[in-house]
PDB file of C-alpha atoms and ligand atoms in Angstrom:
ATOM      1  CA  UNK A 974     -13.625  -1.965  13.967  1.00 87.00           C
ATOM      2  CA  UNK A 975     -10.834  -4.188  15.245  1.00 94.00           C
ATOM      3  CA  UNK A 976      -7.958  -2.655  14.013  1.00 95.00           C
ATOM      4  CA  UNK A 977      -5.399  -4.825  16.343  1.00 96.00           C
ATOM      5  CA  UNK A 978      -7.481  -8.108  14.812  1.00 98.00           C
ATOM      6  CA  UNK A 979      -7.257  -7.517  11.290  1.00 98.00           C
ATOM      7  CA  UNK A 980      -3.547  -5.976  11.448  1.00 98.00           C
ATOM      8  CA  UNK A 981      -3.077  -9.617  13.479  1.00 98.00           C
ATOM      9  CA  UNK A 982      -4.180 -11.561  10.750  1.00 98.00           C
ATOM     10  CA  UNK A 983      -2.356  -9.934   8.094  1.00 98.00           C
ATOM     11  CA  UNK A 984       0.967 -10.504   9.701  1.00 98.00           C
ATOM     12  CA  UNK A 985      -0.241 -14.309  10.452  1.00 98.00           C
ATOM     13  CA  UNK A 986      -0.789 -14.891   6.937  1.00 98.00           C
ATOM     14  CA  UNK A 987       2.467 -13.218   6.022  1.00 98.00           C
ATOM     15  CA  UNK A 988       4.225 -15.977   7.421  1.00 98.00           C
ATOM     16  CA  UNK A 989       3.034 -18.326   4.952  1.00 98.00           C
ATOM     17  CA  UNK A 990       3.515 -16.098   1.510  1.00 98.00           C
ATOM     18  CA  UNK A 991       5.612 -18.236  -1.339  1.00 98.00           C
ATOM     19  CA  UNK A 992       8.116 -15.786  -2.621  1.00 98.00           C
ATOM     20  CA  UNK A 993      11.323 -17.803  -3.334  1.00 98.00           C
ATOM     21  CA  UNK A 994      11.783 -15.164  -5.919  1.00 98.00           C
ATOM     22  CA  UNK A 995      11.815 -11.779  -4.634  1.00 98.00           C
ATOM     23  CA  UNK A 996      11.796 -12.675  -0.493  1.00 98.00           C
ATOM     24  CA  UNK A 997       9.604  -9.895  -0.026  1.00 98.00           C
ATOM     25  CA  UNK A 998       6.669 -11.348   1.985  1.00 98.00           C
ATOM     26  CA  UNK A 999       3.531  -9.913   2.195  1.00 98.00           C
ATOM     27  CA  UNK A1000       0.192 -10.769   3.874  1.00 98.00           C
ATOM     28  CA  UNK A1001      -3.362  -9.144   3.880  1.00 98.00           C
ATOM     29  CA  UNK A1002      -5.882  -9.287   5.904  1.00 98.00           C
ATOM     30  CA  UNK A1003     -10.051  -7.780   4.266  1.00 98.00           C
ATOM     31  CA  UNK A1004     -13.009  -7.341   6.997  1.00 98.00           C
ATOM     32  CA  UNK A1005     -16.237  -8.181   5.175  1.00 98.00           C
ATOM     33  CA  UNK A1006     -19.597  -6.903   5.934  1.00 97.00           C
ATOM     34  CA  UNK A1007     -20.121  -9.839   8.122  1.00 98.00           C
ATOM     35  CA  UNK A1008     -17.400  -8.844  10.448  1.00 98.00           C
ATOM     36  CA  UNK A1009     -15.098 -11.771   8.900  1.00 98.00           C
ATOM     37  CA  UNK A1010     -11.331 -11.311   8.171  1.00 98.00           C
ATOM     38  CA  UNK A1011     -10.300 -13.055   4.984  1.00 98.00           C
ATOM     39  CA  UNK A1012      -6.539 -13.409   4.410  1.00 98.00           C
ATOM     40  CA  UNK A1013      -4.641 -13.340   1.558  1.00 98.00           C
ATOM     41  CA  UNK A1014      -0.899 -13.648   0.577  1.00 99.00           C
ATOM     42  CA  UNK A1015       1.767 -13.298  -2.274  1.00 98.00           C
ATOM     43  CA  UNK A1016       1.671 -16.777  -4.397  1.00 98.00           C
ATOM     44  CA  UNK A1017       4.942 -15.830  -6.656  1.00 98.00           C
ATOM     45  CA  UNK A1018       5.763 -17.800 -10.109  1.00 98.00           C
ATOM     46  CA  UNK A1019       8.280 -18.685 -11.957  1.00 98.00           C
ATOM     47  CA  UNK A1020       6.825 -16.687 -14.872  1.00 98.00           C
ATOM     48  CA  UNK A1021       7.115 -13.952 -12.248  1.00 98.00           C
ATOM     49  CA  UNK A1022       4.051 -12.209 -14.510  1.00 97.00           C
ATOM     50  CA  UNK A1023       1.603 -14.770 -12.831  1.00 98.00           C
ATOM     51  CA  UNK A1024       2.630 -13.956  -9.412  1.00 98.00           C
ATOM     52  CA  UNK A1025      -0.766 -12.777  -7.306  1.00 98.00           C
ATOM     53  CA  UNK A1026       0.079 -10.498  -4.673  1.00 98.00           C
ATOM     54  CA  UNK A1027      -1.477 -10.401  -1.381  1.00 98.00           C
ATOM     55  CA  UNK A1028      -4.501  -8.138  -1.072  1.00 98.00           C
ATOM     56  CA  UNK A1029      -5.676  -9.867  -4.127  1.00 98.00           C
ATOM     57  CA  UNK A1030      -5.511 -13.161  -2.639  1.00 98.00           C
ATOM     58  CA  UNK A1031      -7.124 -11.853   0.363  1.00 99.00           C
ATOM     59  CA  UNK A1032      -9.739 -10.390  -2.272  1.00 98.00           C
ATOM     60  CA  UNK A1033     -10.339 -12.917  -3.833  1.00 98.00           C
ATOM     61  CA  UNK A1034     -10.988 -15.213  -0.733  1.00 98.00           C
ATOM     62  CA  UNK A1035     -13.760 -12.854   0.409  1.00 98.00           C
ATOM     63  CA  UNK A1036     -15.663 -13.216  -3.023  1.00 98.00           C
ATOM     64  CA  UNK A1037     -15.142 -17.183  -2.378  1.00 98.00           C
ATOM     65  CA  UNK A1038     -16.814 -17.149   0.689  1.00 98.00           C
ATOM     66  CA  UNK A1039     -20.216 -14.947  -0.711  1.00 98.00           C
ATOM     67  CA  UNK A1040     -19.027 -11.533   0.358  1.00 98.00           C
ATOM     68  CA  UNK A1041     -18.526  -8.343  -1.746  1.00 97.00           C
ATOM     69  CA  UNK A1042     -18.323  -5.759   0.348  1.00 97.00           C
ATOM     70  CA  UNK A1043     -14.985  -4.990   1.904  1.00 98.00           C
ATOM     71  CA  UNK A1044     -14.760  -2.931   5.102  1.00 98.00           C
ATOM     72  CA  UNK A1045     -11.515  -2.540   5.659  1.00 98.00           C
ATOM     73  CA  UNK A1046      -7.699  -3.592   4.504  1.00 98.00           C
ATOM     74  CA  UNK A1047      -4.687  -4.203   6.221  1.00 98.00           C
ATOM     75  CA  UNK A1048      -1.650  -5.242   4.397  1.00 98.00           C
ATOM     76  CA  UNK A1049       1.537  -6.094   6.459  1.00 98.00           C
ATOM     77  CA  UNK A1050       5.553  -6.343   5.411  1.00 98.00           C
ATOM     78  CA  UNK A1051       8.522  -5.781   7.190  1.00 97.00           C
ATOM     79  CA  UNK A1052       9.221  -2.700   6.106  1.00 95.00           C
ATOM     80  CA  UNK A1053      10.123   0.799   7.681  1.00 90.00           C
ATOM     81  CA  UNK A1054       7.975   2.865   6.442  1.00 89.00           C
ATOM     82  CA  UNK A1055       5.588   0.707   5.249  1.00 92.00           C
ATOM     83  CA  UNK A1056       4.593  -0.327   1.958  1.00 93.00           C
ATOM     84  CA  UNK A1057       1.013   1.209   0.066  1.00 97.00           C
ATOM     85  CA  UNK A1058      -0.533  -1.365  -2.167  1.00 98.00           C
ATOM     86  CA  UNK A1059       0.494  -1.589  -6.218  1.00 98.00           C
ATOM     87  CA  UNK A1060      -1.358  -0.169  -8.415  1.00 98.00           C
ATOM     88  CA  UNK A1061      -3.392  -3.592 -10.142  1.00 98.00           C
ATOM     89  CA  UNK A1062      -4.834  -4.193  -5.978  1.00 98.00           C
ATOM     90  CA  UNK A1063      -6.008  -0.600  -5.720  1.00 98.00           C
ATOM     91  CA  UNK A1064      -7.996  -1.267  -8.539  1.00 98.00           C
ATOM     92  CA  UNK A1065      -8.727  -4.764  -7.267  1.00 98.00           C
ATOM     93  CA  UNK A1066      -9.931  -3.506  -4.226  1.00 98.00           C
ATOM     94  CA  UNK A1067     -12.086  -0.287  -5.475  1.00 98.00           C
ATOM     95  CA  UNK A1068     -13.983  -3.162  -6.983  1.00 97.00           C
ATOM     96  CA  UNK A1069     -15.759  -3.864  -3.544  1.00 98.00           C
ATOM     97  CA  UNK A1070     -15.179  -0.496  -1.448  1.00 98.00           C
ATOM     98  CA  UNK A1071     -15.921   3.262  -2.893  1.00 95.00           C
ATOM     99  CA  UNK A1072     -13.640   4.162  -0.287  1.00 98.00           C
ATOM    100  CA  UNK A1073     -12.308   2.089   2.973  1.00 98.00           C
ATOM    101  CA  UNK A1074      -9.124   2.399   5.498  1.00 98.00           C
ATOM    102  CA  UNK A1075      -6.434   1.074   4.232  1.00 98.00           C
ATOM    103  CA  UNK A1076      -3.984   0.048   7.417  1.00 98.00           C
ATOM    104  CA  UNK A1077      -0.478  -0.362   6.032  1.00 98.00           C
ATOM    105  CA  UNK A1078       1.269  -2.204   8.898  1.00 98.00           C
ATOM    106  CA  UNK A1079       4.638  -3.035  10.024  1.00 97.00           C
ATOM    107  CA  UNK A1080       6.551  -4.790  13.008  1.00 95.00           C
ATOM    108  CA  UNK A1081       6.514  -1.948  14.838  1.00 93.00           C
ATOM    109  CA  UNK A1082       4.028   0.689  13.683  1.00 95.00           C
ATOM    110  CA  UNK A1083       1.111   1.255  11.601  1.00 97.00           C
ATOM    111  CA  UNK A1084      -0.697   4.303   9.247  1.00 97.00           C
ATOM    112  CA  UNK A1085      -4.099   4.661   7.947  1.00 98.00           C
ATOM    113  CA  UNK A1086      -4.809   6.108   4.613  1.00 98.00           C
ATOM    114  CA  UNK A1087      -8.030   5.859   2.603  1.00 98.00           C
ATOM    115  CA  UNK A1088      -8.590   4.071  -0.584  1.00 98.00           C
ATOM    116  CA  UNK A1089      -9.927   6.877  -2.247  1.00 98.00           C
ATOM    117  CA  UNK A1090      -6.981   8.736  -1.393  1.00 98.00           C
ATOM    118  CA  UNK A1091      -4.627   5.805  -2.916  1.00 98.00           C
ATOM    119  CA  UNK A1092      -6.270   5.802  -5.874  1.00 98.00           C
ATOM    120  CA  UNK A1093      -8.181   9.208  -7.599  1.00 97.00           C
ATOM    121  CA  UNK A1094     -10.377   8.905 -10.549  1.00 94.00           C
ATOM    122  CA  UNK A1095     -10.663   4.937 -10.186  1.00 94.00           C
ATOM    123  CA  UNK A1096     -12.007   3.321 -13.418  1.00 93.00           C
ATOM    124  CA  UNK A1097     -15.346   2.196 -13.140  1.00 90.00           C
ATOM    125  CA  UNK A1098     -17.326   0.556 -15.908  1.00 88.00           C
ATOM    126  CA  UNK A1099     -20.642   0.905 -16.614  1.00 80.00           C
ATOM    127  CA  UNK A1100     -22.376  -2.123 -18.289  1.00 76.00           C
ATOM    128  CA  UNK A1101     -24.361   0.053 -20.386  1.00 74.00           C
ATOM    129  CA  UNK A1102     -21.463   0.850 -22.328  1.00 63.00           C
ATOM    130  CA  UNK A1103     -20.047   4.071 -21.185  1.00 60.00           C
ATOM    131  CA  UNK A1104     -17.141   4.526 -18.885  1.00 61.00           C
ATOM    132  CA  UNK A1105     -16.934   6.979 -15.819  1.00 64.00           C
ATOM    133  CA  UNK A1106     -13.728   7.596 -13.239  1.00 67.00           C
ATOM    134  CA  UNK A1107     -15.533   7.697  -9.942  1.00 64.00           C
TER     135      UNK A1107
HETATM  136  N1  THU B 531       3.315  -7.583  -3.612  1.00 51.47           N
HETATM  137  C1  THU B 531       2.147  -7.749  -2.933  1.00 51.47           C
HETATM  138  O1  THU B 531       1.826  -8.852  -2.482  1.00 51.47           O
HETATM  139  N2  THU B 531       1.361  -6.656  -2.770  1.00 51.47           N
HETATM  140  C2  THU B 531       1.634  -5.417  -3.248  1.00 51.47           C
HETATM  141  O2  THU B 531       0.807  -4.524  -3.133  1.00 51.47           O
HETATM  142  C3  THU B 531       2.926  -5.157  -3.874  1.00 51.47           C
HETATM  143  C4  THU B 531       3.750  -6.333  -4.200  1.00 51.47           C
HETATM  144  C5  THU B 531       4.186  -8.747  -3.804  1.00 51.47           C
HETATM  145  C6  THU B 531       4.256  -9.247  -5.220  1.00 51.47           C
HETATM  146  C7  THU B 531       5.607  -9.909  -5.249  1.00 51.47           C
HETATM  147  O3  THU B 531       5.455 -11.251  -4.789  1.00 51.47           O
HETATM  148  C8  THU B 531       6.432  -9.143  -4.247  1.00 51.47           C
HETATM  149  O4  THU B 531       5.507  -8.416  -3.458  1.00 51.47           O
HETATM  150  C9  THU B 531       7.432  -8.188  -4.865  1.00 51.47           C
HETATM  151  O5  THU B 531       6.837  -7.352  -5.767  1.00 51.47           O
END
């Protein structure tokens, strides 16, 4: 896995994340099972309730394309130490991976945790009707 590639394109997309509101720009970067990096970043609104962060986006550009299996994450910011992703993208993203790295990058480092680590007990639903945490 190209680590240095998908870190690359999350800090690309970064660059063009609309947050007028908060100024805290974020970009993310999923490799699909094909090998292909889909990008993603925060779209903030004025609502502020209807902003979409960036692993979402990036999420949600993967599914676009046909894919629904995600390999790997890498979300960038500028901070020191680096951000993990909230709570709704965990979720978001346990949709398509029982586990995955998840590279949480900055200017001047990175760290690797897993999914499955960021988020215990996930909810999963069963369409039969009952629930299970996974
Ligand atoms: N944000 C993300 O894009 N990803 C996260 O995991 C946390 C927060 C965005 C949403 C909002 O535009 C800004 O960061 C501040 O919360």
């Amino acid at each position: 896995m190209d680590l240095e590639a998908l870190i690359s394109a999350a800090r690309d997309v970064r660059g063009k994340a609309h947050a007028p509101y908060s100024n805290f720009r974020v970009g993310a970067a999923v490799l699909g099972p094909s090998g292909r990096i889909y990008v993603g970043c925060n779209v903030e609104n004025a609502t502020y309730g209807a902003t979409i962060c960036a692993e979402r986006a990036a999420v949600c550009s993967m599914v676009a394309a046909g894919e629904t299996k995600a390999q790997a994450v890498a979300v960038f910011t500028d901070c020191n130490p680096v951000v993990t992703p909230c709570g709704i993208c965990r979720q978001v993203l346990s949709e398509f991976a029982d586990d995955m790295p998840v590279i949480l990058a900055g200017p001047s480092h990175y760290s690797v945790m897993s999914l499955a680590a960021l988020l215990p007990n996930r909810f999963i639903f069963n369409p039969k009707g009952a629930v299970e945490n996974g």
